[in-house]
Coordinates of C-alpha atoms and ligand atoms in Angstrom, one line a residue:
X990 CA -1.8 0.3 17.2
X991 CA -1.5 -1.9 20.3
X992 CA 1.5 -4.1 20.6
X993 CA 0.6 -7.7 21.6
X994 CA 1.7 -9.1 25.0
X995 CA 5.1 -10.8 25.0
X996 CA 4.6 -14.3 23.6
X997 CA 6.0 -17.3 21.7
X998 CA 4.5 -18.1 18.3
X999 CA 4.7 -21.7 17.3
X1000 CA 4.0 -22.8 13.7
X1001 CA 3.2 -26.5 13.1
X1002 CA 3.8 -27.2 9.4
X1003 CA 6.8 -24.8 9.3
X1004 CA 8.4 -26.5 6.3
X1005 CA 5.2 -26.2 4.2
X1006 CA 3.9 -23.9 1.5
X1007 CA 1.6 -21.7 3.6
X1008 CA 4.3 -20.9 6.1
X1009 CA 6.7 -19.8 3.4
X1010 CA 4.2 -17.9 1.2
X1011 CA 2.0 -16.2 3.9
X1012 CA 2.7 -16.8 7.5
X1013 CA 6.4 -15.9 8.0
X1014 CA 6.3 -13.1 5.4
X1015 CA 3.3 -11.6 7.3
X1016 CA 5.0 -11.9 10.6
X1017 CA 8.1 -10.2 9.1
X1018 CA 5.8 -7.3 8.0
X1019 CA 4.6 -7.0 11.6
X1020 CA 8.2 -6.9 12.7
X1021 CA 9.1 -4.1 10.3
X1022 CA 6.0 -2.1 11.4
X1023 CA 7.1 -2.5 15.0
X1024 CA 3.9 -4.4 15.9
X1025 CA 5.6 -7.4 17.5
X1026 CA 6.2 -7.4 21.2
X1027 CA 9.7 -6.7 22.6
X1028 CA 9.9 -10.2 23.9
X1029 CA 9.0 -12.5 21.1
X1030 CA 10.3 -15.7 19.5
X1031 CA 8.9 -17.9 16.6
X1032 CA 9.4 -21.6 16.8
X1033 CA 8.8 -23.6 13.6
X1034 CA 7.9 -27.3 13.8
X1035 CA 7.5 -30.1 11.2
X1036 CA 8.9 -33.5 10.4
X1037 CA 11.7 -32.2 8.3
X1038 CA 15.0 -32.2 10.1
X1039 CA 16.2 -28.6 10.0
X1040 CA 18.6 -26.8 12.3
X1041 CA 17.7 -23.3 13.5
X1042 CA 20.1 -21.9 10.9
X1043 CA 18.6 -24.0 8.0
X1044 CA 15.1 -22.8 9.0
X1045 CA 16.3 -19.2 9.1
X1046 CA 17.9 -19.5 5.7
X1047 CA 14.7 -21.0 4.2
X1048 CA 12.6 -18.2 5.7
X1049 CA 15.0 -15.6 4.5
X1050 CA 14.4 -16.8 0.9
X1051 CA 10.7 -16.9 1.6
X1052 CA 10.5 -13.3 2.8
X1053 CA 12.6 -12.2 -0.1
X1054 CA 10.3 -14.0 -2.5
X1055 CA 6.9 -13.5 -1.0
X1056 CA 7.3 -10.7 1.6
X1057 CA 4.8 -7.9 1.0
X1058 CA 6.6 -5.2 2.9
X1059 CA 8.9 -3.4 0.6
X1060 CA 11.6 -2.9 3.4
X1061 CA 13.7 -6.0 3.2
X1062 CA 16.7 -4.4 5.1
X1063 CA 15.7 -5.9 8.5
X1064 CA 15.4 -9.5 7.5
X1065 CA 18.6 -10.5 9.4
X1066 CA 17.4 -8.9 12.6
X1067 CA 14.1 -10.7 12.2
X1068 CA 15.7 -14.1 11.6
X1069 CA 17.4 -13.9 15.0
X1070 CA 13.9 -14.4 16.5
X1071 CA 13.3 -17.7 14.6
X1072 CA 14.0 -21.2 15.9
X1073 CA 13.1 -24.7 14.7
X1074 CA 12.2 -28.0 16.3
X1075 CA 11.6 -31.3 14.4
X1076 CA 8.2 -32.6 15.3
X1077 CA 6.3 -35.7 14.0
X1078 CA 3.3 -35.7 16.4
X1079 CA 4.7 -38.6 18.5
X1080 CA 4.9 -38.5 22.3
X1081 CA 8.7 -38.2 22.2
X1082 CA 8.6 -35.2 19.8
X1083 CA 6.0 -33.3 21.8
X1084 CA 8.2 -33.7 24.9
X1085 CA 11.2 -32.4 22.9
X1086 CA 9.1 -29.5 21.7
X1087 CA 8.0 -28.6 25.2
X1088 CA 11.7 -28.6 26.3
X1089 CA 12.7 -26.3 23.5
X1090 CA 9.8 -24.0 24.3
X1091 CA 10.8 -23.9 28.0
X1092 CA 14.5 -23.2 27.0
X1093 CA 13.5 -20.4 24.6
X1094 CA 11.2 -18.8 27.2
X1095 CA 13.9 -18.9 29.9
X1096 CA 16.6 -17.7 27.5
X1097 CA 14.5 -14.8 26.2
X1098 CA 12.6 -14.1 29.4
X1099 CA 9.3 -14.7 27.6
X1100 CA 6.2 -15.5 29.7
X1101 CA 4.0 -18.5 29.0
X1102 CA 1.8 -16.7 26.5
X1103 CA 1.7 -18.7 23.3
X1104 CA 0.0 -18.9 19.9
X1105 CA 0.1 -22.3 18.3
X1106 CA -0.6 -22.0 14.5
X1107 CA -1.6 -25.2 12.8
X1108 CA -0.6 -25.1 9.2
X1109 CA -0.4 -28.9 8.7
X1110 CA -2.6 -31.4 6.8
X1111 CA -6.2 -31.1 8.3
X1112 CA -5.8 -34.7 9.7
X1113 CA -3.6 -33.2 12.4
X1114 CA -6.0 -30.4 13.5
X1115 CA -7.2 -32.5 16.5
X1116 CA -4.0 -34.6 17.0
X1117 CA -1.7 -31.6 17.6
X1118 CA -4.0 -29.8 20.1
X1119 CA -4.5 -33.1 21.9
X1120 CA -0.8 -33.7 22.0
X1121 CA -0.1 -30.2 23.3
X1122 CA -2.7 -30.8 26.0
X1123 CA -1.1 -34.1 27.0
X1124 CA 1.9 -32.2 28.2
X1125 CA -0.1 -29.3 29.7
X1126 CA 0.9 -26.8 26.9
X1127 CA -2.8 -25.7 26.8
X1128 CA -2.8 -24.6 30.5
X1129 CA -3.0 -20.9 31.1
X1130 CA -1.6 -20.5 34.6
X1131 CA 1.6 -19.0 33.2
X1132 CA 0.0 -17.0 30.4
X1133 CA -2.6 -17.3 27.6
X1134 CA -2.6 -20.1 25.0
X1135 CA -4.4 -19.9 21.6
X1136 CA -4.6 -22.3 18.8
X1137 CA -5.1 -21.0 15.3
X1138 CA -6.6 -23.6 13.0
X1139 CA -6.3 -23.3 9.2
X1140 CA -9.1 -24.3 6.9
X1141 CA -10.7 -26.6 6.1
X1142 CA -12.5 -27.0 9.4
X1143 CA -13.9 -30.5 8.7
X1144 CA -14.9 -32.2 5.5
X1145 CA -18.7 -32.1 6.2
X1146 CA -21.0 -31.4 9.1
X1147 CA -20.3 -34.6 10.9
X1148 CA -16.5 -34.4 10.7
X1149 CA -16.6 -30.7 11.7
X1150 CA -18.7 -31.5 14.7
X1151 CA -16.3 -34.4 15.6
X1152 CA -13.3 -32.1 15.2
X1153 CA -14.9 -29.5 17.4
X1154 CA -15.8 -31.9 20.2
X1155 CA -12.3 -33.3 20.2
X1156 CA -10.9 -29.8 20.5
X1157 CA -13.3 -28.8 23.2
X1158 CA -12.1 -31.6 25.5
X1159 CA -8.8 -29.7 26.2
X1160 CA -9.4 -26.2 24.9
X1161 CA -12.2 -23.7 25.4
X1162 CA -13.9 -21.7 22.6
X1163 CA -12.0 -18.5 23.4
X1164 CA -8.7 -20.2 22.8
X1165 CA -9.7 -21.5 19.3
X1166 CA -9.2 -19.3 16.3
X1167 CA -10.7 -20.7 13.1
X1168 CA -9.1 -18.8 10.3
X1169 CA -10.9 -17.6 7.2
X1170 CA -8.4 -15.4 5.4
X1171 CA -11.2 -13.6 3.5
X1172 CA -12.2 -11.9 6.8
X1173 CA -8.7 -10.5 7.0
X1174 CA -9.1 -8.7 3.7
X1175 CA -9.4 -5.0 4.2
X1176 CA -12.1 -4.8 1.6
X1177 CA -14.2 -7.5 3.2
X1178 CA -14.1 -5.5 6.4
X1179 CA -15.0 -2.4 4.3
X1180 CA -18.4 -4.1 3.6
X1181 CA -19.3 -3.3 7.2
X1182 CA -18.0 0.3 7.0
X1183 CA -19.7 0.9 3.6
X1184 CA -23.0 -0.3 5.0
X1185 CA -23.0 1.1 8.5
X1186 CA -21.1 4.4 8.2
X1187 CA -23.2 5.8 5.3
X1188 CA -26.7 7.0 6.0
X1189 CA -27.7 6.7 2.3
X1190 CA -27.3 2.9 1.9
X1191 CA -28.8 1.3 5.0
X1192 CA -32.3 2.6 4.5
X1193 CA -32.3 0.9 1.1
X1194 CA -30.6 -2.3 2.2
X1195 CA -33.6 -4.6 2.3
X1196 CA -36.3 -6.4 0.3
X1197 CA -38.2 -3.2 -0.5
X1198 CA -35.4 -1.8 -2.6
X1199 CA -33.0 -4.6 -3.5
X1200 CA -34.0 -6.9 -6.4
X1201 CA -31.2 -9.5 -5.9
X1202 CA -27.7 -9.8 -4.6
X1203 CA -24.8 -11.4 -6.6
X1204 CA -21.4 -12.5 -5.2
X1205 CA -18.7 -13.7 -7.5
X1206 CA -15.3 -15.1 -6.5
X1207 CA -13.5 -16.1 -9.6
X1208 CA -9.9 -17.2 -10.1
X1209 CA -8.0 -17.4 -13.4
X1210 CA -5.6 -20.0 -12.1
X1211 CA -6.3 -23.7 -12.0
X1212 CA -5.6 -26.0 -9.1
X1213 CA -1.8 -25.7 -9.7
X1214 CA 0.2 -27.9 -7.3
X1215 CA -2.8 -28.6 -5.0
X1216 CA -4.6 -31.2 -7.1
X1217 CA -4.4 -33.8 -4.3
X1218 CA -6.0 -31.5 -1.8
X1219 CA -8.6 -30.2 -4.2
X1220 CA -9.8 -33.7 -5.2
X1221 CA -11.1 -34.1 -1.7
X1222 CA -12.5 -30.6 -1.5
X1223 CA -14.0 -29.1 -4.7
X1224 CA -15.3 -25.5 -5.1
X1225 CA -18.1 -25.9 -2.6
X1226 CA -15.9 -26.9 0.3
X1227 CA -12.9 -24.9 -0.7
X1228 CA -14.6 -21.5 -1.2
X1229 CA -18.3 -21.5 -0.5
X1230 CA -18.4 -23.1 2.9
X1231 CA -16.1 -20.5 4.3
X1232 CA -15.1 -17.4 2.3
X1233 CA -18.3 -16.8 0.3
X1234 CA -20.7 -17.5 3.1
X1235 CA -18.7 -15.1 5.3
X1236 CA -19.0 -12.4 2.6
X1237 CA -22.7 -13.1 2.5
X1238 CA -22.9 -12.8 6.3
X1239 CA -21.3 -9.4 6.3
X1240 CA -23.5 -8.3 3.3
X1241 CA -26.8 -9.5 4.9
X1242 CA -26.3 -9.0 8.6
X1243 CA -28.2 -6.6 10.8
X1244 CA -26.3 -3.7 12.3
X1245 CA -24.4 -5.0 15.3
X1246 CA -24.9 -3.2 18.6
X1247 CA -21.1 -2.4 18.7
X1248 CA -17.9 -3.4 17.0
X1249 CA -17.1 -5.9 19.7
X1250 CA -16.3 -9.3 18.4
X1251 CA -19.3 -11.0 20.0
X1252 CA -21.7 -8.4 18.6
X1253 CA -20.5 -8.8 15.0
X1254 CA -20.2 -12.5 15.1
X1255 CA -23.7 -12.9 16.6
X1256 CA -25.2 -11.0 13.7
X1257 CA -23.3 -13.1 11.1
X1258 CA -24.5 -16.2 12.9
X1259 CA -28.1 -15.1 12.7
X1260 CA -27.8 -14.7 8.9
X1261 CA -26.4 -18.3 8.7
X1262 CA -29.3 -19.5 10.8
X1263 CA -31.8 -17.8 8.5
X1264 CA -30.4 -19.4 5.3
X1265 CA -33.4 -21.3 3.7
X1266 CA -32.4 -25.0 3.6
X1267 CA -32.1 -26.2 0.0
X1268 CA -33.9 -29.5 -0.3
X1269 CA -31.9 -32.4 -1.8
X1270 CA -34.5 -32.8 -4.6
X1271 CA -34.2 -29.0 -5.5
X1272 CA -30.4 -29.1 -5.8
X1273 CA -30.5 -29.7 -9.6
X1274 CA -32.6 -26.5 -10.0
X1275 CA -30.8 -24.2 -7.6
X1276 CA -27.2 -25.3 -7.9
X1277 CA -25.0 -25.7 -10.9
X1278 CA -21.6 -27.5 -10.8
X1279 CA -19.0 -27.4 -13.5
X1280 CA -15.4 -28.5 -14.2
X1281 CA -12.9 -26.8 -16.5
X1282 CA -11.8 -28.5 -19.7
X1283 CA -8.6 -27.9 -21.6
X1284 CA -8.6 -24.9 -23.7
X1285 CA -6.3 -22.2 -25.2
X1286 CA -6.1 -18.9 -23.3
X1287 CA -4.4 -16.0 -24.9
X1288 CA -2.7 -18.3 -27.3
X1289 CA -1.5 -20.7 -24.5
X1290 CA -2.8 -24.2 -24.1
X1291 CA -4.0 -24.9 -20.6
X1292 CA -4.8 -28.3 -19.1
X1293 CA -8.3 -29.4 -18.2
X1294 CA -8.9 -30.2 -14.5
X1295 CA -8.7 -34.0 -15.1
X1296 CA -5.2 -33.6 -16.6
X1297 CA -3.9 -31.7 -13.6
X1298 CA -1.2 -33.3 -11.3
X1299 CA -2.8 -35.3 -8.5
X1300 CA -6.3 -35.4 -10.1
X1301 CA -8.2 -38.6 -11.0
X1302 CA -8.6 -38.7 -14.8
X1303 CA -12.3 -39.5 -14.2
X1304 CA -12.7 -37.0 -11.4
X1305 CA -16.2 -35.6 -10.7
X1306 CA -14.9 -32.9 -8.4
X1307 CA -16.5 -29.6 -9.2
X1308 CA -14.1 -26.7 -9.9
X1309 CA -17.1 -24.3 -10.4
X1310 CA -20.3 -23.9 -8.3
X1311 CA -23.1 -21.4 -8.6
X1312 CA -26.0 -21.4 -6.1
X1313 CA -29.3 -19.5 -5.9
X1314 CA -30.7 -19.3 -2.3
X1315 CA -32.8 -17.2 0.0
X1316 CA -32.3 -15.7 3.5
X1317 CA -35.6 -16.1 5.4
X1318 CA -35.8 -13.1 7.6
X1319 CA -37.6 -9.7 7.7
X1320 CA -34.9 -7.9 5.8
X1321 CA -34.3 -10.3 3.0
X1322 CA -37.6 -12.3 2.6
X1323 CA -38.0 -13.1 -1.1
X1324 CA -34.7 -11.6 -2.3
X1325 CA -32.7 -14.1 -4.3
X1326 CA -29.0 -14.4 -3.5
X1327 CA -26.7 -15.7 -6.3
X1328 CA -23.2 -16.8 -5.6
X1329 CA -20.6 -18.3 -7.9
X1330 CA -17.0 -19.4 -7.7
X1331 CA -14.6 -21.2 -9.8
X1332 CA -11.1 -21.8 -11.0
X1333 CA -9.9 -21.1 -14.5
X1334 CA -12.5 -18.4 -15.1
X1335 CA -11.5 -15.5 -17.3
X1336 CA -10.1 -13.3 -14.6
X1337 CA -9.4 -13.1 -10.8
X1338 CA -12.1 -11.1 -9.2
X1339 CA -14.2 -11.1 -6.0
X1340 CA -17.1 -8.7 -5.7
X1341 CA -20.5 -8.2 -4.2
X1342 CA -23.1 -6.7 -6.5
X1343 CA -26.3 -5.2 -5.0
X1344 CA -28.9 -5.0 -7.8
X1345 CA -31.6 -2.4 -6.8
X1346 CA -35.1 -2.7 -8.0
X1347 CA -36.2 -0.9 -11.1
X1348 CA -38.2 2.3 -10.8
X1349 CA -41.9 1.6 -10.3
X1350 CA -42.8 3.2 -13.6
X1351 CA -40.7 3.5 -16.8
X1352 CA -41.0 7.2 -17.6
X1353 CA -38.2 7.1 -20.2
X1354 CA -37.7 4.8 -23.0
X1355 CA -35.7 1.8 -21.8
X1356 CA -34.7 -1.1 -23.9
X1357 CA -35.3 -3.8 -21.4
X1358 CA -36.4 -4.5 -17.9
X1359 CA -33.3 -3.4 -16.1
X1360 CA -31.2 -1.5 -18.5
X1361 CA -30.7 1.2 -16.0
X1362 CA -31.3 -0.5 -12.7
X1363 CA -28.9 0.8 -10.1
X1364 CA -26.1 -1.4 -9.1
X1365 CA -23.7 -1.1 -6.2
X1366 CA -20.5 -3.1 -6.8
X1367 CA -18.3 -3.6 -3.8
X1368 CA -15.0 -4.9 -5.2
X1369 CA -13.0 -7.0 -2.8
X1370 CA -10.2 -7.7 -5.3
X1371 CA -8.4 -6.6 -7.5
X1372 CA -8.8 -2.9 -8.2
X1373 CA -10.5 -2.7 -4.8
X1374 CA -13.2 -0.1 -4.5
X1375 CA -16.8 0.7 -4.7
X1376 CA -18.8 1.5 -7.9
X1377 CA -22.4 2.8 -8.2
X1378 CA -24.2 2.5 -11.5
X1379 CA -26.8 5.2 -12.1
X1380 CA -29.0 6.1 -15.0
X1381 CA -28.2 9.4 -16.8
X1382 CA -29.6 11.1 -19.9
X1383 CA -27.7 10.3 -23.1
X1384 CA -26.8 13.7 -24.6
X1385 CA -29.0 14.7 -27.6
X1386 CA -32.6 14.8 -28.5
X1387 CA -35.2 12.8 -26.5
X1388 CA -34.8 11.2 -23.2
X1389 CA -32.6 8.1 -23.8
X1390 CA -31.1 6.8 -20.6
X1391 CA -27.7 5.2 -20.1
X1392 CA -26.0 3.6 -17.2
X1393 CA -22.9 5.5 -16.0
X1394 CA -20.4 4.8 -13.2
X1395 CA -19.5 6.6 -10.0
X1396 CA -16.5 4.9 -8.6
X1397 CA -14.0 5.0 -5.8
X1398 CA -10.7 3.0 -6.0
X1399 CA -8.7 2.1 -2.9
X1400 CA -5.6 3.0 -4.9
X1401 CA -6.7 6.6 -4.5
X1402 CA -5.7 6.3 -0.9
X1403 CA -2.3 5.1 -2.1
X1404 CA -0.3 6.7 0.7
X1405 CA -1.9 4.2 3.1
X1406 CA -0.5 0.7 3.0
X1407 CA -3.1 -2.1 2.8
X1408 CA -2.0 -4.9 5.2
X1409 CA -2.3 -8.4 3.8
X1410 CA -5.1 -10.6 5.1
X1411 CA -2.7 -12.9 7.0
X1412 CA -0.9 -10.0 8.5
X1413 CA -4.1 -8.6 9.9
X1414 CA -5.4 -12.0 11.2
X1415 CA -2.1 -13.0 12.8
X1416 CA -1.9 -9.6 14.5
X1417 CA -5.4 -10.0 15.8
X1418 CA -4.7 -13.5 17.1
X1419 CA -1.7 -12.2 18.9
X1420 CA -3.9 -9.5 20.5
X1421 CA -6.7 -11.9 21.4
X1422 CA -9.2 -10.2 19.0
X1423 CA -11.6 -12.8 17.6
X1424 CA -13.7 -10.5 15.5
X1425 CA -12.3 -11.8 12.2
X1426 CA -12.3 -15.5 13.2
X1427 CA -15.2 -17.9 12.7
X1428 CA -17.0 -19.2 15.8
X1429 CA -17.9 -22.9 15.9
X1430 CA -21.6 -22.2 15.5
X1431 CA -21.0 -20.3 12.3
X1432 CA -18.9 -23.1 10.9
X1433 CA -21.5 -25.7 11.7
X1434 CA -24.4 -23.6 10.3
X1435 CA -22.4 -23.1 7.1
X1436 CA -21.9 -26.9 6.8
X1437 CA -25.6 -27.5 7.6
X1438 CA -26.5 -25.3 4.7
X1439 CA -24.2 -27.1 2.3
X1440 CA -24.9 -30.7 3.3
X1441 CA -28.0 -31.2 1.1
X1442 CA -26.0 -30.1 -1.9
X1443 CA -23.1 -32.4 -1.1
X1444 CA -25.5 -35.3 -0.4
X1445 CA -27.4 -34.7 -3.6
X1446 CA -24.2 -34.6 -5.7
X1447 CA -23.1 -37.8 -4.0
X1448 CA -26.4 -39.7 -4.2
X1449 CA -27.9 -38.6 -7.5
X1450 CA -25.7 -39.3 -10.5
X1451 CA -28.3 -37.7 -12.8
X1452 CA -27.2 -34.2 -11.6
X1453 CA -25.0 -33.0 -14.4
X1454 CA -21.4 -31.9 -13.9
X1455 CA -21.0 -29.4 -16.8
X1456 CA -17.7 -29.2 -18.6
X1457 CA -16.7 -25.7 -19.7
X1458 CA -13.6 -24.5 -21.6
X1459 CA -11.0 -23.1 -19.2
X1460 CA -10.9 -19.3 -19.4
X1461 CA -14.7 -18.9 -19.8
X1462 CA -17.3 -17.9 -17.3
X1463 CA -18.4 -21.4 -16.4
X1464 CA -21.3 -23.5 -17.6
X1465 CA -23.8 -21.6 -19.7
X1466 CA -26.5 -23.4 -17.7
X1467 CA -25.5 -21.1 -14.7
X1468 CA -27.2 -18.2 -16.6
X1469 CA -30.6 -19.9 -16.1
X1470 CA -30.3 -19.6 -12.3
X1471 CA -31.1 -16.0 -12.7
X1472 CA -34.8 -16.2 -13.6
X1473 CA -35.5 -12.7 -15.1
X1474 CA -35.0 -13.3 -18.8
X1475 CA -33.2 -10.1 -19.5
X1476 CA -30.8 -10.4 -16.5
X1477 CA -27.4 -12.2 -16.4
X1478 CA -24.5 -12.3 -14.1
X1479 CA -22.3 -9.3 -14.2
X1480 CA -19.2 -10.0 -16.3
X1481 CA -16.6 -8.3 -14.2
X1482 CA -13.2 -7.2 -15.7
X1483 CA -9.8 -6.5 -14.2
X1484 CA -10.8 -2.9 -13.7
X1485 CA -13.7 -2.2 -11.4
X1486 CA -15.3 0.3 -13.7
X1487 CA -15.5 -2.0 -16.7
X1488 CA -17.7 -4.9 -17.4
X1489 CA -18.9 -7.0 -20.3
X1490 CA -17.7 -10.1 -22.1
X1491 CA -15.1 -8.3 -24.2
X1492 CA -13.3 -6.1 -21.6
X1493 CA -9.7 -6.4 -20.6
X1494 CA -9.2 -9.4 -18.2
Ligands
NDP2679 P1 1.9 -28.3 2.8 O1 1.7 -29.7 2.4 O2 2.8 -27.5 2.0 O3 2.6 -28.3 4.3 C1 2.1 -29.2 5.3 C2 3.1 -29.0 6.5 O4 2.7 -30.0 7.5 C3 4.5 -29.3 6.1 O5 5.3 -28.4 6.9 C4 4.7 -30.7 6.6 O6 6.1 -30.8 6.9 C5 3.9 -30.8 7.9 N1 3.4 -32.1 8.2 C6 2.9 -33.0 7.4 N2 2.6 -34.2 8.1 C7 3.1 -34.0 9.3 C8 3.1 -34.8 10.5 N3 2.6 -36.0 10.5 N4 3.6 -34.2 11.6 C9 4.1 -33.0 11.6 N5 4.1 -32.2 10.6 C10 3.6 -32.6 9.4 O7 0.5 -27.6 3.0 P2 0.2 -26.1 3.0 O8 1.3 -25.3 3.7 O9 -0.2 -25.7 1.6 O10 -1.2 -26.0 3.8 C11 -1.2 -26.2 5.2 C12 -2.6 -26.1 5.7 O11 -3.1 -24.8 5.4 C13 -3.5 -27.1 5.0 O12 -4.5 -27.6 5.9 C14 -4.2 -26.3 3.9 O13 -5.5 -26.7 3.7 C15 -4.3 -24.9 4.6 N6 -4.3 -23.8 3.6 C16 -3.3 -23.7 2.7 C17 -3.3 -22.6 1.8 C18 -2.2 -22.4 0.8 O14 -2.3 -21.5 0.0 N7 -1.2 -23.2 0.8 C19 -4.5 -21.7 1.7 C20 -5.5 -21.9 2.7 C21 -5.4 -23.0 3.6 P3 7.0 -32.2 6.9 O15 6.7 -32.9 5.7 O16 8.3 -31.6 7.0 O17 6.5 -32.8 8.1
BG6_2680 C1 -8.0 -20.6 -0.4 C2 -8.4 -21.7 -1.3 O1 -8.7 -20.7 0.8 O2 -8.4 -19.4 -1.0 C3 -7.8 -21.6 -2.6 O3 -8.1 -22.9 -0.7 C4 -8.0 -20.3 -3.3 O4 -8.2 -22.7 -3.5 C5 -7.7 -19.2 -2.3 O5 -7.2 -20.2 -4.4 C6 -8.2 -17.8 -2.8 O6 -7.8 -16.8 -2.0 P1 -7.5 -15.4 -2.6 O7 -7.1 -14.6 -1.4 O8 -6.5 -15.5 -3.6 O9 -8.8 -14.9 -3.2

């Protein structure tokens, strides 16, 4: 693999949770894998007053606790590359940061190439790039400059457009990397490979053979310490606007002309542009929202959402959302897409399920409409893999048919290490590869699609927010989104090959 050019990596928000849990541990993995350039330094910045050594000591603990690379023997060598500069977004502090950067560059003979990673509260996503530009730290005469922006990119369409236009005053699109960590997941990228490297799937991948598509992204945890953030977000903004729609983009896109970033991103954008707008008055029929209630899971009492830290006791924030929608283009005309996501569901699972049409004529005895319909399950996490369900003869007299599994598990390739999503995305940003980052048009189209839902929920108090016991599959009402009477959502289990309400979670 290519080594990136020599550069400085600056993390704003370096005293925060994401830095300690994901960013620095991922950069350590790149270091151990010898994927960092020879000349490299990482500068952390936040309001907290740390010295270089205090920051190094915090990051040592972070790598030991959260590092995904099993080799921890090189932490001390890595820590020598780390520095810290207090920064509070004032004019004085950006000047001090600039001076520290200059000194580090000179001291370590590093060129002007720089990645600025914004892992701060979203309110600073325009302030910090503006501040960098005010002291020319965006200028590329002495080397490339990139700014990586964490999610959420805006709160709605208007704020996303506003943020974008503020950024565009001082930076150009090629310098802006909008992160969506789902795109960094190996198994999300495998969607492309499964579709476009197998001659058997692509001919069937359309309205003629596919009955409907289902995407689930469930989490068993609640909002944990992030109640304050989640209150201003909810499931739709937190998961659907970005992660789930990106998964839909990869599932539904046309074959790109190459694997160049622009070719892939153009096709994803076309999918987003083809999403049939949901009218505000239809929201109550096509979208179900829910909120988890207190419950007992495996003998343990768990809090309801409204009892979580940082959450309003009367909160109407949705922790669950399910949507039925259509993609109006030649490939997908008339095929319903169902997506659902939620916290405090029975298990952590993300998967895409392609439900194929039934056979045109039922030759064998079948109990119901789609007892033996073929399904292709692409499991993004956990027990990553691909499962095909096919009808087979039940042994014995007659021609009874049962659904059986053909499955591939990524763990069968166990000799190959799967990089974490952040490791992959950070490495790509260092190398200037934007394939797995969201372009501004994609982000805006995603917001455009969600705005009628957000507006309807805000304006029409008669749209129910269904309570459901934590640890269950969300509001029962969500079942009625799937119109065929014999069909329901798949009930995925921890293991890819199992499903059903009673399997191991
Ligand atoms: P934290 O609240 O833990 O960290 C925020 C960081 O920003 C801290 O280092 C804080 O440090 C710094 N900060 C806050 N205000 C200022 C300021 N005025 N000037 C300079 N620095 C400031 O948040 P997270 O680390 O959890 O999240 C960071 C971003 O990443 C958020 O936008 C979040 O939405 C996003 N994200 C987080 C995920 C996660 O799992 N944590 C997952 C996906 C996205 P100090 O107080 O020292 O200034
Ligand atoms: C983040 C959301 O973007 O994704 C979190 O803000 C969510 O609320 C997380 O828990 C899920 O990511 P993953 O990789 O655990 O599926």
